[in-house]
PDB file of C-alpha atoms in Angstrom:
ATOM      1  CA  MET A 922       8.675 110.467 -28.326  1.00 90.00           C
ATOM      2  CA  ASP A 923      11.487 112.862 -29.240  1.00 96.00           C
ATOM      3  CA  LEU A 924      14.456 110.815 -28.027  1.00 97.00           C
ATOM      4  CA  HIS A 925      16.937 113.486 -29.116  1.00 97.00           C
ATOM      5  CA  GLY A 926      15.184 116.003 -26.886  1.00 98.00           C
ATOM      6  CA  VAL A 927      15.061 113.514 -24.022  1.00 98.00           C
ATOM      7  CA  LEU A 928      18.773 112.791 -24.429  1.00 98.00           C
ATOM      8  CA  GLU A 929      19.725 116.459 -24.140  1.00 98.00           C
ATOM      9  CA  LYS A 930      17.666 116.807 -20.961  1.00 98.00           C
ATOM     10  CA  VAL A 931      19.291 113.702 -19.474  1.00 99.00           C
ATOM     11  CA  LYS A 932      22.779 115.036 -20.261  1.00 99.00           C
ATOM     12  CA  SER A 933      21.948 118.317 -18.543  1.00 98.00           C
ATOM     13  CA  LEU A 934      20.529 116.499 -15.525  1.00 99.00           C
ATOM     14  CA  ALA A 935      23.561 114.213 -15.249  1.00 99.00           C
ATOM     15  CA  ARG A 936      25.834 117.259 -15.247  1.00 98.00           C
ATOM     16  CA  ARG A 937      23.793 118.789 -12.431  1.00 98.00           C
ATOM     17  CA  ALA A 938      24.220 115.622 -10.375  1.00 98.00           C
ATOM     18  CA  GLY A 939      27.910 115.616 -11.285  1.00 98.00           C
ATOM     19  CA  GLU A 940      28.348 119.189 -10.074  1.00 98.00           C
ATOM     20  CA  TYR A 941      26.796 118.185  -6.764  1.00 97.00           C
ATOM     21  CA  GLN A 942      29.203 115.250  -6.470  1.00 96.00           C
ATOM     22  CA  LEU A 943      32.234 117.394  -7.288  1.00 96.00           C
ATOM     23  CA  SER A 944      31.233 119.850  -4.560  1.00 94.00           C
ATOM     24  CA  HIS A 945      31.730 117.011  -2.048  1.00 92.00           C
ATOM     25  CA  PHE A 946      34.694 115.246  -3.662  1.00 92.00           C
ATOM     26  CA  ARG A 947      37.734 115.042  -1.353  1.00 89.00           C
ATOM     27  CA  PHE A 948      35.792 116.882   1.359  1.00 80.00           C
ATOM     28  CA  LEU A 949      34.626 113.632   2.989  1.00 66.00           C
ATOM     29  CA  ASP A 950      36.722 111.959   5.662  1.00 62.00           C
ATOM     30  CA  HIS A 951      38.483 108.745   4.693  1.00 56.00           C
ATOM     31  CA  GLY A 952      36.423 105.865   6.005  1.00 53.00           C
ATOM     32  CA  SER A 953      33.147 107.755   5.648  1.00 55.00           C
ATOM     33  CA  GLY A 954      30.172 106.028   4.094  1.00 50.00           C
ATOM     34  CA  ASP A 955      27.914 103.291   5.385  1.00 51.00           C
ATOM     35  CA  ALA A 956      28.377  99.614   4.594  1.00 49.00           C
ATOM     36  CA  LYS A 957      25.549  98.215   2.439  1.00 51.00           C
ATOM     37  CA  THR A 958      27.234  94.825   2.603  1.00 46.00           C
ATOM     38  CA  GLU A 959      30.595  93.722   3.951  1.00 38.00           C
ATOM     39  CA  MET A 960      32.360  95.095   0.855  1.00 38.00           C
ATOM     40  CA  GLU A 961      29.955  97.727  -0.542  1.00 45.00           C
ATOM     41  CA  TYR A 962      29.642 101.284   0.655  1.00 45.00           C
ATOM     42  CA  VAL A 963      27.206 104.127   0.175  1.00 59.00           C
ATOM     43  CA  SER A 964      27.531 107.771   1.128  1.00 77.00           C
ATOM     44  CA  HIS A 965      24.962 110.508   1.484  1.00 87.00           C
ATOM     45  CA  VAL A 966      26.328 111.783  -1.843  1.00 91.00           C
ATOM     46  CA  ASP A 967      25.133 108.593  -3.597  1.00 92.00           C
ATOM     47  CA  VAL A 968      21.679 108.922  -2.089  1.00 92.00           C
ATOM     48  CA  GLU A 969      21.267 112.639  -2.763  1.00 94.00           C
ATOM     49  CA  SER A 970      22.579 112.195  -6.313  1.00 96.00           C
ATOM     50  CA  GLU A 971      19.932 109.570  -6.933  1.00 96.00           C
ATOM     51  CA  HIS A 972      17.257 111.915  -5.602  1.00 96.00           C
ATOM     52  CA  ILE A 973      18.432 114.627  -8.020  1.00 98.00           C
ATOM     53  CA  LEU A 974      18.364 112.206 -10.937  1.00 98.00           C
ATOM     54  CA  ARG A 975      15.099 110.506 -10.016  1.00 97.00           C
ATOM     55  CA  ASP A 976      13.200 113.750  -9.530  1.00 97.00           C
ATOM     56  CA  GLY A 977      14.506 115.162 -12.804  1.00 98.00           C
ATOM     57  CA  LEU A 978      13.984 112.008 -14.860  1.00 98.00           C
ATOM     58  CA  LEU A 979      10.423 111.568 -13.663  1.00 95.00           C
ATOM     59  CA  GLN A 980       9.702 115.119 -14.786  1.00 97.00           C
ATOM     60  CA  ILE A 981      10.975 114.226 -18.262  1.00 98.00           C
ATOM     61  CA  ILE A 982       8.760 111.102 -18.501  1.00 97.00           C
ATOM     62  CA  PRO A 983       6.255 111.178 -15.614  1.00 96.00           C
ATOM     63  CA  GLU A 984       4.782 107.753 -16.400  1.00 96.00           C
ATOM     64  CA  ALA A 985       8.148 105.980 -16.328  1.00 97.00           C
ATOM     65  CA  ASP A 986       9.220 103.554 -13.623  1.00 96.00           C
ATOM     66  CA  PHE A 987      12.528 104.065 -11.835  1.00 97.00           C
ATOM     67  CA  PHE A 988      15.123 101.397 -11.052  1.00 96.00           C
ATOM     68  CA  GLY A 989      18.017 102.857  -9.091  1.00 94.00           C
ATOM     69  CA  GLU A 990      20.808 101.594  -6.910  1.00 85.00           C
ATOM     70  CA  GLU A 991      20.013 103.430  -3.705  1.00 78.00           C
ATOM     71  CA  THR A 992      16.270 104.107  -3.490  1.00 74.00           C
ATOM     72  CA  LEU A 993      13.431 102.862  -5.683  1.00 70.00           C
ATOM     73  CA  GLN A 994      13.663  99.671  -7.738  1.00 83.00           C
ATOM     74  CA  ASN A 995      10.446  99.556  -9.742  1.00 84.00           C
ATOM     75  CA  ARG A 996      10.269  98.066 -13.213  1.00 87.00           C
ATOM     76  CA  GLY A 997       7.279  97.487 -15.478  1.00 83.00           C
ATOM     77  CA  THR A 998       6.653  96.715 -19.126  1.00 86.00           C
ATOM     78  CA  GLY A 999       6.633 100.349 -20.213  1.00 95.00           C
ATOM     79  CA  TYR A1000       9.320 102.999 -19.800  1.00 97.00           C
ATOM     80  CA  THR A1001      11.888 102.489 -17.034  1.00 98.00           C
ATOM     81  CA  TRP A1002      14.837 104.616 -16.028  1.00 98.00           C
ATOM     82  CA  VAL A1003      17.753 102.450 -14.846  1.00 98.00           C
ATOM     83  CA  VAL A1004      20.217 104.561 -12.892  1.00 98.00           C
ATOM     84  CA  ASP A1005      23.503 104.228 -11.059  1.00 97.00           C
ATOM     85  CA  PRO A1006      23.965 107.653  -9.464  1.00 97.00           C
ATOM     86  CA  LEU A1007      27.614 107.064  -8.554  1.00 97.00           C
ATOM     87  CA  ASP A1008      29.353 104.041 -10.038  1.00 96.00           C
ATOM     88  CA  GLY A1009      32.685 103.868  -8.236  1.00 95.00           C
ATOM     89  CA  THR A1010      31.705 104.885  -4.708  1.00 92.00           C
ATOM     90  CA  THR A1011      34.840 103.411  -3.145  1.00 91.00           C
ATOM     91  CA  ASN A1012      36.986 105.473  -5.517  1.00 94.00           C
ATOM     92  CA  PHE A1013      34.948 108.568  -4.681  1.00 93.00           C
ATOM     93  CA  LEU A1014      35.228 108.043  -0.921  1.00 91.00           C
ATOM     94  CA  SER A1015      38.978 107.424  -1.234  1.00 91.00           C
ATOM     95  CA  GLY A1016      39.601 110.556  -3.271  1.00 93.00           C
ATOM     96  CA  LEU A1017      40.321 108.773  -6.558  1.00 95.00           C
ATOM     97  CA  ASP A1018      38.949 110.791  -9.473  1.00 96.00           C
ATOM     98  CA  HIS A1019      37.385 107.921 -11.387  1.00 98.00           C
ATOM     99  CA  TRP A1020      33.652 107.380 -11.038  1.00 98.00           C
ATOM    100  CA  SER A1021      30.608 107.852 -13.238  1.00 98.00           C
ATOM    101  CA  ILE A1022      26.908 108.608 -13.445  1.00 98.00           C
ATOM    102  CA  SER A1023      24.953 106.128 -15.560  1.00 98.00           C
ATOM    103  CA  VAL A1024      21.411 106.642 -16.890  1.00 99.00           C
ATOM    104  CA  ALA A1025      19.557 104.387 -19.327  1.00 98.00           C
ATOM    105  CA  LEU A1026      15.982 104.563 -20.605  1.00 98.00           C
ATOM    106  CA  LEU A1027      14.346 101.218 -21.312  1.00 98.00           C
ATOM    107  CA  HIS A1028      11.026 100.332 -22.882  1.00 97.00           C
ATOM    108  CA  GLY A1029      10.341  96.827 -21.698  1.00 96.00           C
ATOM    109  CA  ASP A1030      13.711  95.103 -22.126  1.00 94.00           C
ATOM    110  CA  GLU A1031      14.863  97.365 -24.966  1.00 97.00           C
ATOM    111  CA  ILE A1032      17.428 100.068 -24.181  1.00 98.00           C
ATOM    112  CA  LEU A1033      16.386 103.226 -26.037  1.00 98.00           C
ATOM    113  CA  LEU A1034      19.040 105.693 -24.946  1.00 99.00           C
ATOM    114  CA  SER A1035      21.801 106.103 -22.421  1.00 99.00           C
ATOM    115  CA  VAL A1036      24.106 108.715 -20.951  1.00 99.00           C
ATOM    116  CA  ILE A1037      27.245 108.020 -18.937  1.00 99.00           C
ATOM    117  CA  LEU A1038      29.169 110.944 -17.487  1.00 99.00           C
ATOM    118  CA  LYS A1039      32.533 111.073 -15.717  1.00 99.00           C
ATOM    119  CA  PRO A1040      32.125 114.273 -13.683  1.00 98.00           C
ATOM    120  CA  CYS A1041      35.833 114.877 -12.987  1.00 97.00           C
ATOM    121  CA  ASN A1042      36.617 115.759 -16.592  1.00 97.00           C
ATOM    122  CA  ASP A1043      33.120 116.004 -18.115  1.00 97.00           C
ATOM    123  CA  GLU A1044      33.834 112.928 -20.255  1.00 98.00           C
ATOM    124  CA  THR A1045      30.462 112.089 -21.774  1.00 99.00           C
ATOM    125  CA  PHE A1046      29.115 109.037 -23.561  1.00 99.00           C
ATOM    126  CA  CYS A1047      25.643 109.144 -25.103  1.00 98.00           C
ATOM    127  CA  ALA A1048      23.672 106.982 -27.498  1.00 98.00           C
ATOM    128  CA  ILE A1049      20.238 106.473 -29.002  1.00 98.00           C
ATOM    129  CA  ARG A1050      19.316 103.009 -30.217  1.00 98.00           C
ATOM    130  CA  ASN A1051      20.191 102.452 -33.902  1.00 98.00           C
ATOM    131  CA  LEU A1052      21.563 105.991 -34.246  1.00 98.00           C
ATOM    132  CA  GLY A1053      25.145 105.430 -33.138  1.00 97.00           C
ATOM    133  CA  ALA A1054      27.132 106.137 -29.995  1.00 98.00           C
ATOM    134  CA  TYR A1055      29.091 109.282 -29.176  1.00 98.00           C
ATOM    135  CA  HIS A1056      32.086 110.082 -26.985  1.00 98.00           C
ATOM    136  CA  ASN A1057      32.416 113.797 -26.236  1.00 98.00           C
ATOM    137  CA  ASN A1058      30.269 114.585 -29.301  1.00 94.00           C
ATOM    138  CA  GLN A1059      32.434 112.472 -31.614  1.00 97.00           C
ATOM    139  CA  ARG A1060      30.734 109.470 -33.180  1.00 98.00           C
ATOM    140  CA  MET A1061      32.339 106.223 -32.066  1.00 98.00           C
ATOM    141  CA  LYS A1062      33.552 103.983 -34.881  1.00 97.00           C
ATOM    142  CA  PRO A1063      32.659 100.303 -35.294  1.00 98.00           C
ATOM    143  CA  VAL A1064      35.268  98.196 -33.535  1.00 98.00           C
ATOM    144  CA  PRO A1065      37.490  95.897 -35.639  1.00 98.00           C
ATOM    145  CA  PRO A1066      38.344  92.251 -34.999  1.00 98.00           C
ATOM    146  CA  LEU A1067      41.370  91.973 -32.718  1.00 98.00           C
ATOM    147  CA  PRO A1068      43.152  88.953 -31.234  1.00 99.00           C
ATOM    148  CA  LEU A1069      43.261  88.702 -27.457  1.00 99.00           C
ATOM    149  CA  SER A1070      47.057  88.875 -27.591  1.00 98.00           C
ATOM    150  CA  GLN A1071      46.750  92.521 -28.693  1.00 99.00           C
ATOM    151  CA  ALA A1072      43.972  93.453 -26.259  1.00 99.00           C
ATOM    152  CA  LEU A1073      43.918  95.281 -22.929  1.00 99.00           C
ATOM    153  CA  ILE A1074      41.203  93.815 -20.695  1.00 99.00           C
ATOM    154  CA  GLY A1075      39.075  95.374 -17.967  1.00 99.00           C
ATOM    155  CA  THR A1076      37.520  93.492 -15.072  1.00 98.00           C
ATOM    156  CA  GLY A1077      36.114  93.829 -11.567  1.00 96.00           C
ATOM    157  CA  PHE A1078      36.907  91.808  -8.475  1.00 92.00           C
ATOM    158  CA  PRO A1079      34.134  89.440  -7.267  1.00 88.00           C
ATOM    159  CA  TYR A1080      33.476  91.129  -3.919  1.00 81.00           C
ATOM    160  CA  ARG A1081      29.735  90.442  -4.205  1.00 80.00           C
ATOM    161  CA  SER A1082      30.372  86.717  -4.656  1.00 83.00           C
ATOM    162  CA  PRO A1083      33.439  85.482  -2.751  1.00 83.00           C
ATOM    163  CA  ASP A1084      32.441  81.933  -3.691  1.00 85.00           C
ATOM    164  CA  THR A1085      33.711  82.704  -7.200  1.00 90.00           C
ATOM    165  CA  SER A1086      37.090  84.123  -6.158  1.00 92.00           C
ATOM    166  CA  GLU A1087      39.047  80.953  -6.957  1.00 94.00           C
ATOM    167  CA  ALA A1088      37.545  80.817 -10.457  1.00 95.00           C
ATOM    168  CA  PHE A1089      38.185  84.536 -10.922  1.00 96.00           C
ATOM    169  CA  PHE A1090      41.866  84.427 -10.051  1.00 96.00           C
ATOM    170  CA  SER A1091      42.559  81.351 -12.154  1.00 97.00           C
ATOM    171  CA  CYS A1092      40.699  82.963 -15.070  1.00 98.00           C
ATOM    172  CA  ALA A1093      42.466  86.294 -14.581  1.00 97.00           C
ATOM    173  CA  ARG A1094      45.841  84.562 -14.534  1.00 98.00           C
ATOM    174  CA  GLU A1095      45.191  82.985 -17.934  1.00 98.00           C
ATOM    175  CA  VAL A1096      43.832  86.240 -19.378  1.00 99.00           C
ATOM    176  CA  LEU A1097      46.802  88.181 -18.007  1.00 98.00           C
ATOM    177  CA  TYR A1098      49.331  86.093 -19.888  1.00 98.00           C
ATOM    178  CA  ALA A1099      47.213  85.768 -23.044  1.00 98.00           C
ATOM    179  CA  SER A1100      46.611  89.522 -23.428  1.00 99.00           C
ATOM    180  CA  ARG A1101      48.434  92.834 -23.115  1.00 98.00           C
ATOM    181  CA  GLY A1102      47.295  93.144 -19.524  1.00 98.00           C
ATOM    182  CA  ILE A1103      44.352  93.607 -17.158  1.00 98.00           C
ATOM    183  CA  ARG A1104      43.009  96.801 -15.623  1.00 98.00           C
ATOM    184  CA  ARG A1105      40.618  97.140 -12.684  1.00 97.00           C
ATOM    185  CA  THR A1106      39.442 100.759 -12.539  1.00 97.00           C
ATOM    186  CA  GLY A1107      36.510 100.556 -10.128  1.00 96.00           C
ATOM    187  CA  SER A1108      33.689 101.649 -12.458  1.00 97.00           C
ATOM    188  CA  ALA A1109      32.172  98.929 -14.631  1.00 97.00           C
ATOM    189  CA  ALA A1110      30.057 101.474 -16.497  1.00 98.00           C
ATOM    190  CA  LEU A1111      33.161 103.358 -17.630  1.00 98.00           C
ATOM    191  CA  ASP A1112      35.068 100.141 -18.355  1.00 99.00           C
ATOM    192  CA  LEU A1113      32.348  99.014 -20.752  1.00 99.00           C
ATOM    193  CA  CYS A1114      32.213 102.440 -22.390  1.00 98.00           C
ATOM    194  CA  TYR A1115      35.974 102.272 -22.825  1.00 99.00           C
ATOM    195  CA  VAL A1116      35.606  98.933 -24.601  1.00 99.00           C
ATOM    196  CA  ALA A1117      33.116 100.487 -27.016  1.00 99.00           C
ATOM    197  CA  ALA A1118      35.458 103.462 -27.514  1.00 98.00           C
ATOM    198  CA  GLY A1119      38.488 101.232 -28.051  1.00 98.00           C
ATOM    199  CA  PHE A1120      40.471 102.285 -24.954  1.00 98.00           C
ATOM    200  CA  LEU A1121      40.016  98.754 -23.626  1.00 99.00           C
ATOM    201  CA  GLN A1122      39.304  95.874 -25.966  1.00 99.00           C
ATOM    202  CA  GLY A1123      37.592  93.409 -23.638  1.00 99.00           C
ATOM    203  CA  PHE A1124      35.900  93.084 -20.251  1.00 99.00           C
ATOM    204  CA  PHE A1125      34.648  90.324 -17.955  1.00 98.00           C
ATOM    205  CA  GLU A1126      32.935  90.338 -14.563  1.00 98.00           C
ATOM    206  CA  VAL A1127      30.458  88.350 -12.493  1.00 96.00           C
ATOM    207  CA  ASP A1128      27.427  89.601 -10.585  1.00 93.00           C
ATOM    208  CA  LEU A1129      27.064  93.038 -12.099  1.00 95.00           C
ATOM    209  CA  MET A1130      23.765  94.611 -11.127  1.00 94.00           C
ATOM    210  CA  PRO A1131      21.368  95.960 -13.798  1.00 96.00           C
ATOM    211  CA  TYR A1132      22.241  99.560 -12.942  1.00 95.00           C
ATOM    212  CA  ASP A1133      25.966  98.742 -13.345  1.00 94.00           C
ATOM    213  CA  ALA A1134      25.598  97.614 -16.949  1.00 96.00           C
ATOM    214  CA  ALA A1135      22.407  99.104 -18.406  1.00 96.00           C
ATOM    215  CA  GLY A1136      23.845 102.410 -19.554  1.00 94.00           C
ATOM    216  CA  ALA A1137      26.892 100.879 -21.227  1.00 97.00           C
ATOM    217  CA  LEU A1138      25.218  98.008 -23.091  1.00 98.00           C
ATOM    218  CA  LEU A1139      23.888 100.333 -25.759  1.00 98.00           C
ATOM    219  CA  PHE A1140      27.397 101.615 -26.552  1.00 99.00           C
ATOM    220  CA  LEU A1141      28.679  98.062 -26.979  1.00 99.00           C
ATOM    221  CA  ARG A1142      25.848  97.204 -29.355  1.00 98.00           C
ATOM    222  CA  GLU A1143      26.073 100.422 -31.357  1.00 98.00           C
ATOM    223  CA  THR A1144      29.793  99.893 -31.998  1.00 99.00           C
ATOM    224  CA  GLY A1145      29.560  96.201 -32.897  1.00 98.00           C
ATOM    225  CA  CYS A1146      31.165  94.712 -29.805  1.00 99.00           C
ATOM    226  CA  GLY A1147      30.338  91.159 -28.862  1.00 98.00           C
ATOM    227  CA  LEU A1148      28.741  90.425 -25.498  1.00 98.00           C
ATOM    228  CA  SER A1149      27.351  87.374 -23.757  1.00 98.00           C
ATOM    229  CA  GLU A1150      27.362  85.399 -20.550  1.00 98.00           C
ATOM    230  CA  PHE A1151      30.509  83.415 -19.776  1.00 98.00           C
ATOM    231  CA  SER A1152      28.600  80.332 -20.931  1.00 97.00           C
ATOM    232  CA  GLY A1153      28.094  81.889 -24.364  1.00 98.00           C
ATOM    233  CA  LYS A1154      24.363  82.418 -23.841  1.00 97.00           C
ATOM    234  CA  PRO A1155      22.907  85.844 -24.711  1.00 98.00           C
ATOM    235  CA  TYR A1156      23.331  88.396 -21.940  1.00 98.00           C
ATOM    236  CA  SER A1157      20.132  89.403 -20.122  1.00 97.00           C
ATOM    237  CA  LEU A1158      20.301  92.612 -18.104  1.00 96.00           C
ATOM    238  CA  PHE A1159      18.036  91.517 -15.255  1.00 95.00           C
ATOM    239  CA  SER A1160      18.893  87.818 -15.001  1.00 95.00           C
ATOM    240  CA  SER A1161      22.423  87.051 -16.215  1.00 97.00           C
ATOM    241  CA  ARG A1162      25.081  86.478 -13.590  1.00 95.00           C
ATOM    242  CA  SER A1163      28.090  87.148 -15.815  1.00 97.00           C
ATOM    243  CA  LEU A1164      29.089  89.468 -18.631  1.00 98.00           C
ATOM    244  CA  VAL A1165      31.954  89.164 -21.092  1.00 99.00           C
ATOM    245  CA  ALA A1166      32.290  91.754 -23.849  1.00 99.00           C
ATOM    246  CA  GLY A1167      34.823  92.989 -26.335  1.00 99.00           C
ATOM    247  CA  PHE A1168      36.037  93.437 -29.861  1.00 99.00           C
ATOM    248  CA  PRO A1169      35.192  90.553 -32.191  1.00 97.00           C
ATOM    249  CA  GLN A1170      37.770  87.785 -31.808  1.00 98.00           C
ATOM    250  CA  THR A1171      38.927  89.142 -28.430  1.00 99.00           C
ATOM    251  CA  TRP A1172      35.424  88.614 -27.039  1.00 99.00           C
ATOM    252  CA  GLU A1173      35.167  85.109 -28.468  1.00 99.00           C
ATOM    253  CA  THR A1174      38.500  83.992 -27.004  1.00 99.00           C
ATOM    254  CA  LEU A1175      37.804  85.726 -23.694  1.00 99.00           C
ATOM    255  CA  GLN A1176      34.408  84.037 -23.466  1.00 99.00           C
ATOM    256  CA  GLU A1177      35.981  80.627 -24.002  1.00 98.00           C
ATOM    257  CA  ILE A1178      38.525  81.262 -21.242  1.00 99.00           C
ATOM    258  CA  CYS A1179      35.834  82.453 -18.813  1.00 98.00           C
ATOM    259  CA  ARG A1180      33.660  79.433 -19.547  1.00 98.00           C
ATOM    260  CA  ARG A1181      36.558  77.069 -18.995  1.00 97.00           C
ATOM    261  CA  HIS A1182      37.253  78.475 -15.530  1.00 97.00           C
ATOM    262  CA  TYR A1183      33.714  79.234 -14.333  1.00 96.00           C
ATOM    263  CA  GLY A1184      31.804  76.369 -15.959  1.00 94.00           C
ATOM    264  CA  ASP A1185      28.446  76.410 -17.721  1.00 91.00           C
ATOM    265  CA  GLY A1186      26.577  77.843 -14.708  1.00 89.00           C
ATOM    266  CA  PHE A1187      27.735  81.353 -15.520  1.00 93.00           C
TER     267      PHE A1187
END
């Protein structure tokens, strides 16, 4: 398979979905969107964006399965597209210009390529396994070791798992005072890309879904970032409950802090 050719088609398709999203951005009423759960929302823009992506991706590789956030969630042992059509829905619905489109192609459990696009400024991340990662057509450099004290850390609040909120806030308090600060932007896919690009230097969150993380994992690996569960076990896209990632040294210290507050079950 010509992965370079596939990648270019995916980038074009993501931009088409992004153009659709921008045509609706700040034209929706505040409070619009339906509640998927008590704290998660979906709009017709999410659903239609996934239709655009699914239809286009299945034309690129007709035999592939499709695992998306809003519609189909099929996964086999062959090719699978893992897609978050709009990562940062709450930002989008509130008029904040920070959300992303995330597309990853897997073969079995192996991530072959990924594209993450921020439609508001056409910021684009793309990668093919073992061939490097790119930010706006510039190859991303391997990340250096960095102590946590010099790192800016990204995270997400545990709205999917309120039972972990006490552990989260105690962990975040320690990280806050051990680092240069914490940022919560509302798009885990972009946060993880920003770690790989060096804009953030670490990240931790519980209960990310596969479509939240799939696209960004390849960027972390291609740039030499560390990643694992809070417990220190290897991260598994479809089964792990926690993810901690970052520059070498930052990641190791951050993982130890997360484990101390969450315990070995994460």
